[in-house]
Short mmCIF file of C-alpha atoms in Angstrom, two decimals:
data_model
loop_
_atom_site.label_atom_id
_atom_site.label_comp_id
_atom_site.label_asym_id
_atom_site.label_seq_id
_atom_site.Cartn_x
_atom_site.Cartn_y
_atom_site.Cartn_z
CA UNK A 1 -25.56 -60.12 54.16
CA UNK A 2 -23.29 -57.15 54.82
CA UNK A 3 -20.32 -57.56 52.52
CA UNK A 4 -17.63 -55.51 50.93
CA UNK A 5 -18.82 -54.93 47.43
CA UNK A 6 -19.72 -52.09 45.17
CA UNK A 7 -22.05 -49.55 46.58
CA UNK A 8 -21.59 -47.59 49.74
CA UNK A 9 -19.45 -49.15 52.39
CA UNK A 10 -21.26 -51.51 54.74
CA UNK A 11 -23.17 -49.63 57.36
CA UNK A 12 -23.23 -46.43 55.32
CA UNK A 13 -26.31 -45.24 53.50
CA UNK A 14 -25.74 -44.32 49.87
CA UNK A 15 -25.96 -40.60 49.38
CA UNK A 16 -24.40 -37.86 47.41
CA UNK A 17 -24.77 -36.24 44.03
CA UNK A 18 -26.69 -37.84 41.17
CA UNK A 19 -24.55 -38.91 38.27
CA UNK A 20 -21.19 -37.58 37.17
CA UNK A 21 -22.58 -34.10 36.34
CA UNK A 22 -24.01 -33.87 39.85
CA UNK A 23 -20.75 -35.06 41.35
CA UNK A 24 -18.78 -32.51 39.33
CA UNK A 25 -21.17 -29.70 40.34
CA UNK A 26 -21.40 -30.60 44.04
CA UNK A 27 -19.77 -28.41 46.65
CA UNK A 28 -16.29 -29.46 47.70
CA UNK A 29 -17.65 -30.61 51.06
CA UNK A 30 -20.48 -32.54 49.40
CA UNK A 31 -18.15 -34.27 46.94
CA UNK A 32 -15.70 -35.15 49.72
CA UNK A 33 -18.48 -36.57 51.89
CA UNK A 34 -19.75 -38.71 49.02
CA UNK A 35 -16.23 -39.93 48.27
CA UNK A 36 -15.61 -40.79 51.92
CA UNK A 37 -18.50 -43.25 51.61
CA UNK A 38 -16.51 -44.92 48.83
CA UNK A 39 -13.12 -44.96 50.56
CA UNK A 40 -12.44 -43.78 54.10
CA UNK A 41 -9.31 -41.66 53.55
CA UNK A 42 -9.86 -37.92 53.92
CA UNK A 43 -6.72 -37.18 51.87
CA UNK A 44 -7.93 -39.43 49.03
CA UNK A 45 -11.42 -37.87 49.04
CA UNK A 46 -10.06 -34.31 49.09
CA UNK A 47 -7.66 -35.03 46.25
CA UNK A 48 -10.43 -36.42 44.03
CA UNK A 49 -12.84 -33.63 44.93
CA UNK A 50 -10.20 -30.96 44.26
CA UNK A 51 -9.48 -32.27 40.76
CA UNK A 52 -13.06 -31.96 39.49
CA UNK A 53 -14.58 -31.72 36.97
CA UNK A 54 -13.98 -35.11 35.43
CA UNK A 55 -14.90 -35.45 31.74
CA UNK A 56 -16.13 -39.02 32.15
CA UNK A 57 -16.27 -41.98 34.51
CA UNK A 58 -13.02 -43.45 33.18
CA UNK A 59 -11.14 -40.26 34.08
CA UNK A 60 -12.61 -40.30 37.60
CA UNK A 61 -11.70 -43.97 38.06
CA UNK A 62 -8.17 -43.38 36.80
CA UNK A 63 -7.78 -40.50 39.25
CA UNK A 64 -9.15 -42.68 42.06
CA UNK A 65 -6.66 -45.45 41.23
CA UNK A 66 -3.76 -42.99 41.14
CA UNK A 67 -4.83 -41.48 44.46
CA UNK A 68 -4.97 -44.97 46.00
CA UNK A 69 -1.45 -45.74 44.82
CA UNK A 70 -0.16 -42.50 46.38
CA UNK A 71 -1.56 -43.08 49.88
CA UNK A 72 0.70 -43.07 52.90
CA UNK A 73 0.47 -45.91 55.43
CA UNK A 74 -1.48 -43.55 57.70
CA UNK A 75 -3.99 -42.81 54.91
CA UNK A 76 -4.41 -46.53 54.23
CA UNK A 77 -4.95 -47.22 57.92
CA UNK A 78 -7.61 -44.49 58.04
CA UNK A 79 -9.42 -46.06 55.07
CA UNK A 80 -9.18 -49.55 56.58
CA UNK A 81 -10.58 -48.28 59.88
CA UNK A 82 -13.72 -47.15 58.01
CA UNK A 83 -14.37 -50.64 56.64
CA UNK A 84 -16.58 -53.29 58.22
CA UNK A 85 -15.56 -56.92 57.96
CA UNK A 86 -17.77 -58.90 55.59
CA UNK A 87 -20.28 -60.99 57.48
CA UNK A 88 -23.10 -63.43 57.04
CA UNK A 89 -26.84 -63.09 56.77
CA UNK A 90 -28.29 -63.15 60.31
CA UNK A 91 -30.23 -66.33 59.46
CA UNK A 92 -27.04 -68.27 58.62
CA UNK A 93 -26.31 -71.21 60.93
CA UNK A 94 -24.61 -70.36 64.21
CA UNK A 95 -21.69 -72.60 63.28
CA UNK A 96 -21.09 -70.53 60.14
CA UNK A 97 -21.10 -67.31 62.19
CA UNK A 98 -18.63 -68.84 64.66
CA UNK A 99 -16.33 -70.06 61.88
CA UNK A 100 -16.33 -66.66 60.20
CA UNK A 101 -15.77 -64.83 63.51
CA UNK A 102 -12.80 -67.09 64.28
CA UNK A 103 -11.35 -66.54 60.81
CA UNK A 104 -11.72 -62.75 61.12
CA UNK A 105 -10.12 -62.81 64.58
CA UNK A 106 -7.16 -64.83 63.30
CA UNK A 107 -6.70 -62.44 60.38
CA UNK A 108 -6.95 -59.31 62.55
CA UNK A 109 -4.53 -60.78 65.08
CA UNK A 110 -1.99 -61.55 62.34
CA UNK A 111 -2.27 -58.32 60.33
CA UNK A 112 -3.72 -55.77 62.75
CA UNK A 113 -6.66 -54.66 60.62
CA UNK A 114 -10.00 -55.79 59.29
CA UNK A 115 -10.08 -58.25 56.40
CA UNK A 116 -11.22 -56.63 53.15
CA UNK A 117 -12.23 -58.33 49.95
CA UNK A 118 -14.06 -57.09 46.89
CA UNK A 119 -16.90 -59.48 46.06
CA UNK A 120 -18.29 -57.65 43.04
CA UNK A 121 -17.56 -60.56 40.68
CA UNK A 122 -19.49 -63.11 42.75
CA UNK A 123 -23.16 -63.84 43.34
CA UNK A 124 -24.34 -63.09 46.89
CA UNK A 125 -24.84 -66.80 47.59
CA UNK A 126 -21.12 -67.32 46.90
CA UNK A 127 -19.89 -64.53 49.20
CA UNK A 128 -19.49 -66.55 52.43
CA UNK A 129 -17.38 -69.20 50.73
CA UNK A 130 -15.17 -66.59 49.05
CA UNK A 131 -14.70 -64.66 52.28
CA UNK A 132 -13.66 -67.77 54.21
CA UNK A 133 -11.42 -69.00 51.39
CA UNK A 134 -9.89 -65.54 51.06
CA UNK A 135 -9.11 -65.29 54.76
CA UNK A 136 -7.60 -68.76 54.83
CA UNK A 137 -5.44 -68.12 51.78
CA UNK A 138 -4.31 -64.68 52.89
CA UNK A 139 -3.38 -65.82 56.41
CA UNK A 140 -0.42 -67.48 54.68
CA UNK A 141 0.86 -64.17 53.34
CA UNK A 142 3.77 -62.33 54.89
CA UNK A 143 2.85 -58.80 56.07
CA UNK A 144 4.25 -57.04 52.98
CA UNK A 145 2.47 -59.39 50.59
CA UNK A 146 -0.79 -58.88 52.49
CA UNK A 147 -0.32 -55.10 52.48
CA UNK A 148 -0.16 -55.19 48.67
CA UNK A 149 -3.22 -57.47 48.38
CA UNK A 150 -5.21 -55.39 50.87
CA UNK A 151 -4.36 -52.17 49.02
CA UNK A 152 -5.56 -53.69 45.75
CA UNK A 153 -8.79 -54.97 47.33
CA UNK A 154 -9.42 -51.50 48.80
CA UNK A 155 -8.80 -49.90 45.39
CA UNK A 156 -11.26 -52.33 43.77
CA UNK A 157 -13.86 -51.60 46.46
CA UNK A 158 -13.45 -47.86 45.90
CA UNK A 159 -13.89 -48.25 42.12
CA UNK A 160 -17.12 -50.21 42.51
CA UNK A 161 -18.50 -47.71 45.01
CA UNK A 162 -17.58 -44.76 42.79
CA UNK A 163 -19.31 -46.41 39.82
CA UNK A 164 -22.46 -46.80 41.91
CA UNK A 165 -22.18 -43.23 43.23
CA UNK A 166 -21.99 -41.59 39.80
CA UNK A 167 -24.32 -44.07 38.10
CA UNK A 168 -27.24 -43.40 40.46
CA UNK A 169 -29.96 -41.32 38.89
#
């Protein structure tokens, strides 16, 4: 089931340097490319790549959080455009696919971008229920409230993907 969780963004193959030492030693272009798989803002990726080396994972994650907080609306839109809406396993019942498609369409119509949610704390079998519940709950948000929630979900997704990137050996 393609979902938004830790690891490379849906539809993107994991790649990049091995471990934090490899990330720190990678070329600027290589580090930026690996970071773009974690979060689709070129400004964010360049900022993190330019501030290497990081002494440890916590320092990298803190820098990633800070860079997320400093993004412009244009940078956030670029990152959102790189995301794929969480979906269902192809073998799921047609009715489930239709319900999820309708929920995604309603969300995108209301807010103008793909629905994002970090599912790292849930078992894969629970993902569809959390996605549908999340969409339903967040459709009640006003645009500013949803902007804040979306930014936090994107930050959480980036953290999980960075952890996987620098933890791969």
